[in-house]
Structure formats: C-alpha cells, structure tokens
PDB file of C-alpha atoms and ligand atoms in Angstrom:
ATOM      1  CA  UNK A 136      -4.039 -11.490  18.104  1.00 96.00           C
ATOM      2  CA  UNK A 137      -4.710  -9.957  15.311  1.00 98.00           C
ATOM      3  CA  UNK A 138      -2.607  -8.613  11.793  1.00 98.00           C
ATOM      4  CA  UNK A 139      -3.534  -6.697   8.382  1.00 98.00           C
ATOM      5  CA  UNK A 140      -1.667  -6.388   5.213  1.00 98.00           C
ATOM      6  CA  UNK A 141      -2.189  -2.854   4.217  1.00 98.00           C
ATOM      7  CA  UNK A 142      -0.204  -3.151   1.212  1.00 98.00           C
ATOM      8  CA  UNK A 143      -0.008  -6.300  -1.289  1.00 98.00           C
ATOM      9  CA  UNK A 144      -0.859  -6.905  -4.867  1.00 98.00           C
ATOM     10  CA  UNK A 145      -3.030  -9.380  -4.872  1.00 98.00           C
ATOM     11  CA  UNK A 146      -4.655  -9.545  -8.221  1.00 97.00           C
ATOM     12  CA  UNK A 147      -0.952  -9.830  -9.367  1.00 97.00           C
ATOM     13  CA  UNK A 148      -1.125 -12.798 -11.743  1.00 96.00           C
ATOM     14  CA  UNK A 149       1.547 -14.706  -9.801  1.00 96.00           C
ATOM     15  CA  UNK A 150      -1.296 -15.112  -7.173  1.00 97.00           C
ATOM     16  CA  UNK A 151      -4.008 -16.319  -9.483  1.00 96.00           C
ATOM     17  CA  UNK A 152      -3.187 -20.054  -9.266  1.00 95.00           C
ATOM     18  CA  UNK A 153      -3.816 -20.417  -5.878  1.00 95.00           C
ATOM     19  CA  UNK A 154      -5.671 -17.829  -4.441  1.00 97.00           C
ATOM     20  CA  UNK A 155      -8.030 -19.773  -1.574  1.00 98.00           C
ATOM     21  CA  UNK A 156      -5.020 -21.341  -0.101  1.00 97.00           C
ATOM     22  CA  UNK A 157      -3.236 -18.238  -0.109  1.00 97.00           C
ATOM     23  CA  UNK A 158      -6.359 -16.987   2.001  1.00 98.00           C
ATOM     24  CA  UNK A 159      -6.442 -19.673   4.178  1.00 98.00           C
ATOM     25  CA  UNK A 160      -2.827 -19.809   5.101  1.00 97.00           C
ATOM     26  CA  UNK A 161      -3.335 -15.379   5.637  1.00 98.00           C
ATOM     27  CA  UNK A 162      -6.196 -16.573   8.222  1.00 98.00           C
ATOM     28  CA  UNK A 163      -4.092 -19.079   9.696  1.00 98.00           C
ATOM     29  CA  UNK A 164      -1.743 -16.510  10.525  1.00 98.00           C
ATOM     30  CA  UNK A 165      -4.376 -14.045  12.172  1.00 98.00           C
ATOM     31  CA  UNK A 166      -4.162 -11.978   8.929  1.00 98.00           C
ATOM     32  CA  UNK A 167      -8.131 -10.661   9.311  1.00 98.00           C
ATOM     33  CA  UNK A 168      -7.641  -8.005   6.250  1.00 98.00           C
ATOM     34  CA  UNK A 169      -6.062  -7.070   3.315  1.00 98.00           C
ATOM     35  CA  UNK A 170      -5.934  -4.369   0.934  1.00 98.00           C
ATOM     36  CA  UNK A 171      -5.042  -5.952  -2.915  1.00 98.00           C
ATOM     37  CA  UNK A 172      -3.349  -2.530  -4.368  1.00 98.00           C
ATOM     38  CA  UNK A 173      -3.817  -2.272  -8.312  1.00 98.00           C
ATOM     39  CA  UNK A 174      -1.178  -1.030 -11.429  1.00 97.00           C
ATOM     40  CA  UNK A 175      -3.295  -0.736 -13.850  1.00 97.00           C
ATOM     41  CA  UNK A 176      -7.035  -1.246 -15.041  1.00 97.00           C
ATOM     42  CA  UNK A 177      -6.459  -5.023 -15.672  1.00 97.00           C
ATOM     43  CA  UNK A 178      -5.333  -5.455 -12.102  1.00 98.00           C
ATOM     44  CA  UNK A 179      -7.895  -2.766 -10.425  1.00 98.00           C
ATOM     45  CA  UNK A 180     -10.774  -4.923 -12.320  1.00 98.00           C
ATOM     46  CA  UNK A 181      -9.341  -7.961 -10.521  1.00 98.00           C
ATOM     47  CA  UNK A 182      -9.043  -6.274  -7.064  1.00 98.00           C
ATOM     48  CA  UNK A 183     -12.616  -5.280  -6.945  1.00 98.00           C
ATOM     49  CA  UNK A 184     -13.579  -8.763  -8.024  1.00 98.00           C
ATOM     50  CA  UNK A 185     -11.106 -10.044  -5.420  1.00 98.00           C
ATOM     51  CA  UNK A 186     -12.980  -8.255  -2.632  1.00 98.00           C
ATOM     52  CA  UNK A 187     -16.290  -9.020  -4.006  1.00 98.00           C
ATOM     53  CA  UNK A 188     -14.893 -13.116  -3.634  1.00 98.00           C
ATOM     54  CA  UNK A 189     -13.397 -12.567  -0.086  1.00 98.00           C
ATOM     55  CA  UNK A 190     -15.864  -9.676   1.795  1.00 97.00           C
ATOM     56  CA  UNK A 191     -14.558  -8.593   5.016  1.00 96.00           C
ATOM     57  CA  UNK A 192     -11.157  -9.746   4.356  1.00 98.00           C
ATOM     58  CA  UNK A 193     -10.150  -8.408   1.265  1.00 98.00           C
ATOM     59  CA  UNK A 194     -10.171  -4.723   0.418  1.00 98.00           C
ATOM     60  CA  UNK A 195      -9.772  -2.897  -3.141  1.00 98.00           C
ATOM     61  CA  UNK A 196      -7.313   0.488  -3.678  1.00 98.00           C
ATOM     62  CA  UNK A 197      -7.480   0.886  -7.491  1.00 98.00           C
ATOM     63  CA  UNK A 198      -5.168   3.482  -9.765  1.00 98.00           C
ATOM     64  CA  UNK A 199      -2.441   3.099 -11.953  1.00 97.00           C
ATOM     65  CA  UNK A 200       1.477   2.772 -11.174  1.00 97.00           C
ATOM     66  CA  UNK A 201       4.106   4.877 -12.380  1.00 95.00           C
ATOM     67  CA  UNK A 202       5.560   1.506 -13.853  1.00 95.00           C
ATOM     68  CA  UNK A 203       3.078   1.455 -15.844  1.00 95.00           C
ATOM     69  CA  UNK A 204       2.865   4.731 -17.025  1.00 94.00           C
ATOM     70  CA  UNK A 205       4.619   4.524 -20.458  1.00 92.00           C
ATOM     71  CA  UNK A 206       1.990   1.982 -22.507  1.00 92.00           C
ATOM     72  CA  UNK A 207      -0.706   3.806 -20.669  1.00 95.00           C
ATOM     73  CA  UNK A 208      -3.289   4.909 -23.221  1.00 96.00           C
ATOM     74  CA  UNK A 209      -6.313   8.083 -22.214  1.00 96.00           C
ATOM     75  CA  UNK A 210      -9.016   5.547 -23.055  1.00 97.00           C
ATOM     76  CA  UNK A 211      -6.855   3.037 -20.144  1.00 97.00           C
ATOM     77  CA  UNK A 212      -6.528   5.833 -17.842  1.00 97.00           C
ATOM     78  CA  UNK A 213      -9.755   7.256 -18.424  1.00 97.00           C
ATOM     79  CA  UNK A 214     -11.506   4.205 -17.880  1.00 98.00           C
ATOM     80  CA  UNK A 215      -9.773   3.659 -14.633  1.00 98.00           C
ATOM     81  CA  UNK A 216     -11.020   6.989 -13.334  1.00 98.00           C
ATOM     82  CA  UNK A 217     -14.484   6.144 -14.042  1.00 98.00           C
ATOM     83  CA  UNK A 218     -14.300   2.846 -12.605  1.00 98.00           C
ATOM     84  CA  UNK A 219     -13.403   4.419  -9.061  1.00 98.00           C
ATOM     85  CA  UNK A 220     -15.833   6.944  -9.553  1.00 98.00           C
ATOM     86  CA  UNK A 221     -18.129   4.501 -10.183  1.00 98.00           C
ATOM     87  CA  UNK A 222     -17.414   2.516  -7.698  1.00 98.00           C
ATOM     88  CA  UNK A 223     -17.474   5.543  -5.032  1.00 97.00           C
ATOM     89  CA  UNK A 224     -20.896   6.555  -6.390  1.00 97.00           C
ATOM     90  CA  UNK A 225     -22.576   3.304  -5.422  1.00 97.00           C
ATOM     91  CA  UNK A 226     -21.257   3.264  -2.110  1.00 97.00           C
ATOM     92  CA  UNK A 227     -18.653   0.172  -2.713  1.00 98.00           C
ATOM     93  CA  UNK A 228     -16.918  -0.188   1.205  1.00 96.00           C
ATOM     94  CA  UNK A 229     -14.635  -2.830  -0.009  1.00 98.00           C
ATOM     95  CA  UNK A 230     -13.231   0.111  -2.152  1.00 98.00           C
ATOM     96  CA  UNK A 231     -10.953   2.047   0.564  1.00 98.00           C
ATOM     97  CA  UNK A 232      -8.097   3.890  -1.286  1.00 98.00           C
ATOM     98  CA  UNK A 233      -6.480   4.682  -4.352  1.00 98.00           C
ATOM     99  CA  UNK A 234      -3.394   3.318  -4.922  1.00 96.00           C
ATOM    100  CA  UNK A 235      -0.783   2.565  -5.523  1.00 97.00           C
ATOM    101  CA  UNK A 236       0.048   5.645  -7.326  1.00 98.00           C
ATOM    102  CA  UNK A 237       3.034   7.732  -7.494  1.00 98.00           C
ATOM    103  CA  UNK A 238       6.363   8.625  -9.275  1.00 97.00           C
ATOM    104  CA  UNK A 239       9.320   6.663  -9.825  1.00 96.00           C
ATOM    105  CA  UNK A 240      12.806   8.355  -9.889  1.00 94.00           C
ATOM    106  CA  UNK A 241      13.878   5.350 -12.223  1.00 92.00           C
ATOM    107  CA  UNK A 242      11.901   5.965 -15.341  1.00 87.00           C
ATOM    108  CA  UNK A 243      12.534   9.849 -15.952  1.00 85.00           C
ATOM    109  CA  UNK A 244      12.096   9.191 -19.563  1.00 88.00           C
ATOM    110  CA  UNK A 245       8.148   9.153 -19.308  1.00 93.00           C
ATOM    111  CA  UNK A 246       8.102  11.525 -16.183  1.00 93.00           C
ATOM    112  CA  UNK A 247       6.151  14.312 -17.487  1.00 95.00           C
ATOM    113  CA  UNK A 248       3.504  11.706 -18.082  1.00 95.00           C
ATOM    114  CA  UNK A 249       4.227  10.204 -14.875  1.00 96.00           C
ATOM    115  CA  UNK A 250       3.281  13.411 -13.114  1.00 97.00           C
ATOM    116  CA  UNK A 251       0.154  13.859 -15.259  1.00 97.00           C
ATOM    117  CA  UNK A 252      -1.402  10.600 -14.196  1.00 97.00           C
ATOM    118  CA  UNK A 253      -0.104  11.318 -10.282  1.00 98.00           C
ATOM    119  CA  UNK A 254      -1.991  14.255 -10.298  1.00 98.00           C
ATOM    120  CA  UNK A 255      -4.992  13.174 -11.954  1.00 97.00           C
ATOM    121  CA  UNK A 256      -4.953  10.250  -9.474  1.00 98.00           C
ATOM    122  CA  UNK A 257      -4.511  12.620  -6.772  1.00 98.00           C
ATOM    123  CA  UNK A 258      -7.387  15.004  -8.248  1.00 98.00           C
ATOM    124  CA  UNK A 259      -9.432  12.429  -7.938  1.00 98.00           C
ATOM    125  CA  UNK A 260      -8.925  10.999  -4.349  1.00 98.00           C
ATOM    126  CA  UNK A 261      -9.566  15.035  -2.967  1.00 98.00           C
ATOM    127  CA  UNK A 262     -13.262  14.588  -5.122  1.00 98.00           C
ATOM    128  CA  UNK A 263     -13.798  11.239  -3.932  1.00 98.00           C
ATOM    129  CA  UNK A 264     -12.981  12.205  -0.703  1.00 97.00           C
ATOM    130  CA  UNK A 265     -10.439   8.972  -0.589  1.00 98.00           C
ATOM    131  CA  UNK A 266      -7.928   7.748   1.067  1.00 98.00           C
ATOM    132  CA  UNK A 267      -4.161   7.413  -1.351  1.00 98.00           C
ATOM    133  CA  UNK A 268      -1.224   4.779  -1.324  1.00 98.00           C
ATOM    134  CA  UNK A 269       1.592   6.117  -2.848  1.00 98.00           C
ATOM    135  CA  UNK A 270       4.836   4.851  -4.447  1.00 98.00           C
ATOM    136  CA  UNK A 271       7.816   7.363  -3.925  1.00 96.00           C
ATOM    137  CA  UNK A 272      11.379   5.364  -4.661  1.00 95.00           C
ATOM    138  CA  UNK A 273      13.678   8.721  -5.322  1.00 95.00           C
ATOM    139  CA  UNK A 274      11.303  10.910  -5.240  1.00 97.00           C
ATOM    140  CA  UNK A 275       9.648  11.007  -1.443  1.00 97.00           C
ATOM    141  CA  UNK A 276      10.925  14.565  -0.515  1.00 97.00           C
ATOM    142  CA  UNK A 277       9.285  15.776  -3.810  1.00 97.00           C
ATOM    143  CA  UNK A 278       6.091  13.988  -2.965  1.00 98.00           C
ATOM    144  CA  UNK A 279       5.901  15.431   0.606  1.00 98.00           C
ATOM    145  CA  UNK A 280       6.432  18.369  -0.680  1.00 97.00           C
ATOM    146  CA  UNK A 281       4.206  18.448  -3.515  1.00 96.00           C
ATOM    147  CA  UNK A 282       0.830  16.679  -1.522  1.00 98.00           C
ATOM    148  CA  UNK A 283       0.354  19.917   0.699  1.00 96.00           C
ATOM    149  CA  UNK A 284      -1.633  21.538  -2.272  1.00 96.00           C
ATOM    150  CA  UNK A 285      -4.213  19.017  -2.427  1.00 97.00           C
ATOM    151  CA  UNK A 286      -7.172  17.908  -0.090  1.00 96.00           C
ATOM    152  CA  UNK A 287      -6.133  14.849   0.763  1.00 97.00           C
ATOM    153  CA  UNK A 288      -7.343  13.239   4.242  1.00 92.00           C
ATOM    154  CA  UNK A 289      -5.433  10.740   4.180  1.00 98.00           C
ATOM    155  CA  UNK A 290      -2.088   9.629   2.760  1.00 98.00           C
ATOM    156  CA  UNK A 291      -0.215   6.654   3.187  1.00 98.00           C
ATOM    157  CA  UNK A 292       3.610   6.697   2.216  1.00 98.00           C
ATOM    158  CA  UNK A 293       4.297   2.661   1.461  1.00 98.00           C
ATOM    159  CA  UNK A 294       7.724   1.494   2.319  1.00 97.00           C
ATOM    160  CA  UNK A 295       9.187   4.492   3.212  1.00 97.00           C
ATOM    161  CA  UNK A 296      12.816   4.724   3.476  1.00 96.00           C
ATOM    162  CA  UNK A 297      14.598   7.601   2.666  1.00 94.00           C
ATOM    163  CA  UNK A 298      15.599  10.817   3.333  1.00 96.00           C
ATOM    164  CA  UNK A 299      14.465  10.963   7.194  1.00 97.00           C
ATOM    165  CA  UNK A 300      14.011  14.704   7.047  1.00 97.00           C
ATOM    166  CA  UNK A 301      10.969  13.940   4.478  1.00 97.00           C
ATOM    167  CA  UNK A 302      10.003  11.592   6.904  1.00 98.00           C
ATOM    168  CA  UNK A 303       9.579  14.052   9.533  1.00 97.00           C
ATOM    169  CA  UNK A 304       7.229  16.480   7.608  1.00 97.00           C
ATOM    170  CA  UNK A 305       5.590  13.473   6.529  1.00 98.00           C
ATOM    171  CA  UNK A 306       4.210  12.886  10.308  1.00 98.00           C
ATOM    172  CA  UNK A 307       4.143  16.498  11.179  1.00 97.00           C
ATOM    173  CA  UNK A 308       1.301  16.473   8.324  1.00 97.00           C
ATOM    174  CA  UNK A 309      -0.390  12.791   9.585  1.00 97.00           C
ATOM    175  CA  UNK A 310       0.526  10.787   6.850  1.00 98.00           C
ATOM    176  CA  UNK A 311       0.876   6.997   7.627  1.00 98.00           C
ATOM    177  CA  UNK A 312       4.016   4.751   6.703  1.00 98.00           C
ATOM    178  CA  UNK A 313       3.671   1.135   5.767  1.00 98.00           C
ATOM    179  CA  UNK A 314       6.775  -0.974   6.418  1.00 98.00           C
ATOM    180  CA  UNK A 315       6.915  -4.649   5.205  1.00 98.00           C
ATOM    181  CA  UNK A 316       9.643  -7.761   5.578  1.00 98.00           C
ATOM    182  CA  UNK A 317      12.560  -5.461   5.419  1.00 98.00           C
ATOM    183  CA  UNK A 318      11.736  -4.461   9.143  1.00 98.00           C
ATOM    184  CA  UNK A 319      13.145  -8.041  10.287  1.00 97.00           C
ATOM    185  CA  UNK A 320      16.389  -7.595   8.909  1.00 97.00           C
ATOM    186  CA  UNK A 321      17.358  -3.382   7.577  1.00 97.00           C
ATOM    187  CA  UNK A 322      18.762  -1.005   9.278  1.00 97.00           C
ATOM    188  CA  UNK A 323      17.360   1.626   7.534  1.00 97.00           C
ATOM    189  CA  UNK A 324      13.611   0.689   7.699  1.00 98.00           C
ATOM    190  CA  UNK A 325      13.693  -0.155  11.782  1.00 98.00           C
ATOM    191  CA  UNK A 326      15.196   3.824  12.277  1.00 98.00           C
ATOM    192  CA  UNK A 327      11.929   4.804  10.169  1.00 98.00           C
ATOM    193  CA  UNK A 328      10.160   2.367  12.343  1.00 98.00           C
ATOM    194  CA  UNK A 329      11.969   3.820  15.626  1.00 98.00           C
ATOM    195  CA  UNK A 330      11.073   7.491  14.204  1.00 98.00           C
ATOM    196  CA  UNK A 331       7.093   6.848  13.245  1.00 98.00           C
ATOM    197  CA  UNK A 332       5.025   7.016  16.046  1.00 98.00           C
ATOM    198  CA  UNK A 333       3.353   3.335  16.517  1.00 98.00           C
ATOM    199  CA  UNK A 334      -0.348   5.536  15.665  1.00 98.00           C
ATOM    200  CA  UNK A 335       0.947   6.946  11.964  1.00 98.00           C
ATOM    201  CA  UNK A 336       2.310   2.585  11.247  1.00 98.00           C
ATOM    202  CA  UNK A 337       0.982  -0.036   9.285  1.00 98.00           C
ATOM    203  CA  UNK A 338       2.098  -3.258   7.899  1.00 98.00           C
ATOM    204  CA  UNK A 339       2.558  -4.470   4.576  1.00 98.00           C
ATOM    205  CA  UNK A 340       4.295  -7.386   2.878  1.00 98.00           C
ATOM    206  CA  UNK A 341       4.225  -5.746  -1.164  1.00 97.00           C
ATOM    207  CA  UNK A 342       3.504  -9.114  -2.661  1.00 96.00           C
ATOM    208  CA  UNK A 343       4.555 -10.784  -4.582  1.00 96.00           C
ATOM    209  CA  UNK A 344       7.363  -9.036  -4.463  1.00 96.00           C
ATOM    210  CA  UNK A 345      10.664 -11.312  -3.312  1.00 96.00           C
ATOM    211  CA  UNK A 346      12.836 -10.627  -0.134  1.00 97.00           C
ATOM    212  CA  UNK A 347      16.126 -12.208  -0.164  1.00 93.00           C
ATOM    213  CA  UNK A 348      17.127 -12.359   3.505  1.00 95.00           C
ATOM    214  CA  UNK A 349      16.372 -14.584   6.185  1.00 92.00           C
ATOM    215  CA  UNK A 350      13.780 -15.319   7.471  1.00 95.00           C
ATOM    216  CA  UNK A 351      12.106 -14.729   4.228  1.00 96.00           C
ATOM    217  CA  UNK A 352      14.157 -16.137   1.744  1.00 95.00           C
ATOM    218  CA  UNK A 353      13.625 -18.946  -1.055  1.00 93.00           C
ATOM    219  CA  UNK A 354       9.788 -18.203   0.692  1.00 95.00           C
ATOM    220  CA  UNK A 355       6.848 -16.677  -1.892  1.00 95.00           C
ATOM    221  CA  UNK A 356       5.901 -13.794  -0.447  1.00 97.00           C
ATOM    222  CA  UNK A 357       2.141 -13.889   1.296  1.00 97.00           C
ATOM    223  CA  UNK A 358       0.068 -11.959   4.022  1.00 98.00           C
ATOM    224  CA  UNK A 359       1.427 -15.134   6.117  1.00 97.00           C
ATOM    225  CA  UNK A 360       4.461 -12.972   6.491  1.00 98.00           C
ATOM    226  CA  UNK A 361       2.668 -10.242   9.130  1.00 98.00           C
ATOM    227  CA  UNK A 362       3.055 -12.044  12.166  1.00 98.00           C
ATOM    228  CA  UNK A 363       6.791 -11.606  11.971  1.00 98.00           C
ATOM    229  CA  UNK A 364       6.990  -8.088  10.723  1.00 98.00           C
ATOM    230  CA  UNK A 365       5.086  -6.955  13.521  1.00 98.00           C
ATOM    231  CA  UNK A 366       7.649  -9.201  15.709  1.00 98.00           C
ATOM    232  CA  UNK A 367       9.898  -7.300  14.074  1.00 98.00           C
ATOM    233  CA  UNK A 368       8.420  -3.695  15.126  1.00 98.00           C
ATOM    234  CA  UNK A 369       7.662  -4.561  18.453  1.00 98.00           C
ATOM    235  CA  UNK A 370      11.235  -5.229  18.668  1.00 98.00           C
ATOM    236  CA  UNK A 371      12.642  -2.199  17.599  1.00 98.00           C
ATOM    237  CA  UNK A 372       9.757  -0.691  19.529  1.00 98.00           C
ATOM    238  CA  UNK A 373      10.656  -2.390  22.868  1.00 98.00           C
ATOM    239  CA  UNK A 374       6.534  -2.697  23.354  1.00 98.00           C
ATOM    240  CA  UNK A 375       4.703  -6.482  23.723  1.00 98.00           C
ATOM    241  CA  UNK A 376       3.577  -7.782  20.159  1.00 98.00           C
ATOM    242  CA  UNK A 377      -0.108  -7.920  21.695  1.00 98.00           C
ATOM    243  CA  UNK A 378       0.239  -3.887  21.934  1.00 98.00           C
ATOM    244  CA  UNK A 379       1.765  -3.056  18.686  1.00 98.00           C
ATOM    245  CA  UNK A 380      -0.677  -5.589  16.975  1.00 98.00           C
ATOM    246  CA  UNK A 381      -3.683  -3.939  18.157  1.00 98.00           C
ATOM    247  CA  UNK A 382      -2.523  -0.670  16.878  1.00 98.00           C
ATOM    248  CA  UNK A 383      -2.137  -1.654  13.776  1.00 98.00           C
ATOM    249  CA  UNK A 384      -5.260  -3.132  13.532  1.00 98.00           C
ATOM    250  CA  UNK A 385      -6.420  -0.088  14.739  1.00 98.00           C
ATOM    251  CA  UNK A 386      -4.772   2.483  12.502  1.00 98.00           C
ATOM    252  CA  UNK A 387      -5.972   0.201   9.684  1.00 98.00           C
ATOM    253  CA  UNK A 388      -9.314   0.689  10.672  1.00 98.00           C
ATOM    254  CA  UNK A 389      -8.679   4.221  10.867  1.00 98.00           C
ATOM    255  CA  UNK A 390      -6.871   4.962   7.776  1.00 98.00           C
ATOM    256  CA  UNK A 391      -8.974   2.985   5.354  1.00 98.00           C
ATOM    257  CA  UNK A 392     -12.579   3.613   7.675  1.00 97.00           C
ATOM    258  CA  UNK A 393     -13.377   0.580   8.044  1.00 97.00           C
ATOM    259  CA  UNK A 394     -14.583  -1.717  10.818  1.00 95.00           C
ATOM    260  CA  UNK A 395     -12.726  -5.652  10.893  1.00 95.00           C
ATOM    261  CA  UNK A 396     -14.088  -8.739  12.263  1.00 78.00           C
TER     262      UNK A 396
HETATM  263 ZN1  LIG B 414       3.341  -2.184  -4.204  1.00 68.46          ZN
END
C-alpha cells in the first residue's frame, strides 16, 4: 500500500533539525510523496531546495499565506512571483502547485491586501497554467464563489470544513478537498469526507501543525500520520483501506500531474 501527503509544510523551520529521519520514518509508513507547501519566499526557497534533496518524493507548491500578508513587502512578493515563473519556465516537475494561498477571515485588518496578493497568486496559476492550494478558514463560500472568474484547472480546497453548501459547488466545479488528522476523531470533517466523492479526496497532515486528540496527541506531527487518516476515511467510507489508498494515490497523481514510484 501506498499514501501521499498532499499538504504539509515542510520547509517549516520546526522540521529543519531532523529532516532525513523525518523522511525515513514517511517511507516507513508507505508515505511515497509529499508536497512541502510554502508561506512566504523564505519558505518557498526552502521547498524547492527540499525537492531538489529528496526527488521523487518531495514536491514544491510555492506562494505566500494570508498569515503572512501584513510584513509582506512588493520587492518579497514580487520576487516570489518570479521565482515560480522561473521555475515554470525551465520546466521544474518537482514544482506542482501554488500554494498555500488564500484569505483568512481572522486578520480583516490587512484584508484588502490580503485579497491583492490572492489574486495576484491566482493570476498567476491561470498563466502558469498551475495547479492552486488554498487556505479558506471563514471565508470558503467567498472563495468558491469568487474562483469561477479565473482559469484555474485545478483547485484544491485544504482542510475544508465549513459551510457544506460551499462544499457542494465546490465538487459540482471539480475542485479537490484535502482532509488531514481531524478525520480520525471530528465530526464535522468525516460528513465532508462522507459528502466528497473518494475521486475529488486527498490526504494531508498540515505539519507541523499540532492535533490534540488521540491518537495524535503529545505526537509531532509528520507524513507518518497518513496511514491512519486514510484508516480513518475508509471508515467513514465503509470501502477496504487498499481501495481508498489507491485512489488517493491516484487523484494525487492526477491533481498535481505527476507520475509516483
Ligand atoms: Zn497549511
């Protein structure tokens, strides 16, 4: 069997310590791929180098969160443009998406800005013809809403869990969903899970960021964690873990066009 994190922050400088063990333990665990998603130029820079150190098992998405939106400077924002361009222009197939990009209902102070850079990000994945990972805590409905006017082939809503109705036109438009850890142990992630077909899922773990529940807590979070999020899915699924593992695999390969080991 086989799993992929489609979603973790790998260049995060929590991970830097220890970085080929935390690869070895993700291969352990079956984990054959992972996309390290970026917040800023400092951590996009570290992504691509991250993929160029582990090829075929770690992919790059590179763009700037709405976090960290309010220090952002042009030249910062500028320069992270040009590095994906870049990037795109000589071909780069560990770069698959951009992400993870977005608005954040919690920092309305800087949220013209916020929508600036969203839509410059999103500009830029229609021209690139690239794939986008999007943040969307408050403000999903607007999103969905909102991504309609752009070109975008393919859009990938990460940890989606509210309003279902957004949810809905979400699939009816083929975007993908990305669940993590939660799915062992929330309510309200496994009836998104029940509600996304098993073709639009993928799995993610967010790292480093902590769960507090069992069976993850007191535990760093790592791409180890997969195996039991797609437990968890094939649970609420009522399918074999075999089946909804190779789907995922699949839809990885799909989403982010590329072909694992
Ligand atoms: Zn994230």
């Amino acid at each position: 069997m086989k799993f992929v994190d489609a979603h973790v922050h790998l260049s995060d400088e929590e991970y830097a310590e220890d970085l080929d063990e935390i690869i070895a333990e993700a291969k352990k665990s079956n984990v054959v791929a992972l996309v390290s998603n970026s917040m800023d130029l400092e951590t996009s820079v570290g992504s691509l180098k991250l993929s160029e150190r582990y090829p075929g098992m770690v992919y790059a998405a590179l763009g700037v969160h709405p976090w960290n939106v309010q220090n952002l400077t042009d030249a910062e924002l500028k320069r992270v443009e040009e590095l994906i361009s870049e990037e795109r222009a000589r071909k780069n197939k560990a770069l698959v998406a951009i992400g993870e990009i977005g608005l954040d209902y919690k920092y309305t102070r800087v949220w013209d800005k916020q929508l600036m850079v969203f839509n410059e990000m999103l500009n830029l994945a229609e021209k690139l013809d690239l794939p986008v990972i999007i943040h969307s805590r408050g403000t999903t409905s607007q999103i969905v809403d909102m991504l309609p006017s752009f070109n975008l082939k393919k859009v990938l809503l990460h940890w989606f869990s509210h309003p279902l109705s957004a949810l809905k036109k979400a699939l009816e438009h083929g975007y993908y969903i990305t669940e993590g850890p939660p799915t062992a142990y929330s309510n309200g992630i496994r009836e998104v899970v029940r509600r996304t077909p098993l073709t639009n899922l993928l799995t993610e773990t967010d790292g480093p960021v902590r769960y507090w529940k069992n069976p993850f807590k007191g535990k760093r979070t790592t791409p180890a964690f997969i195996p039991t999020v797609v437990k968890a899915v094939a649970e609420v699924k009522g399918l074999e873990v075999e089946e909804v593992a190779a789907q995922i695999v699949k839809n990885f390969e799909a989403f982010f066009r590329v072909k694992l080991n």
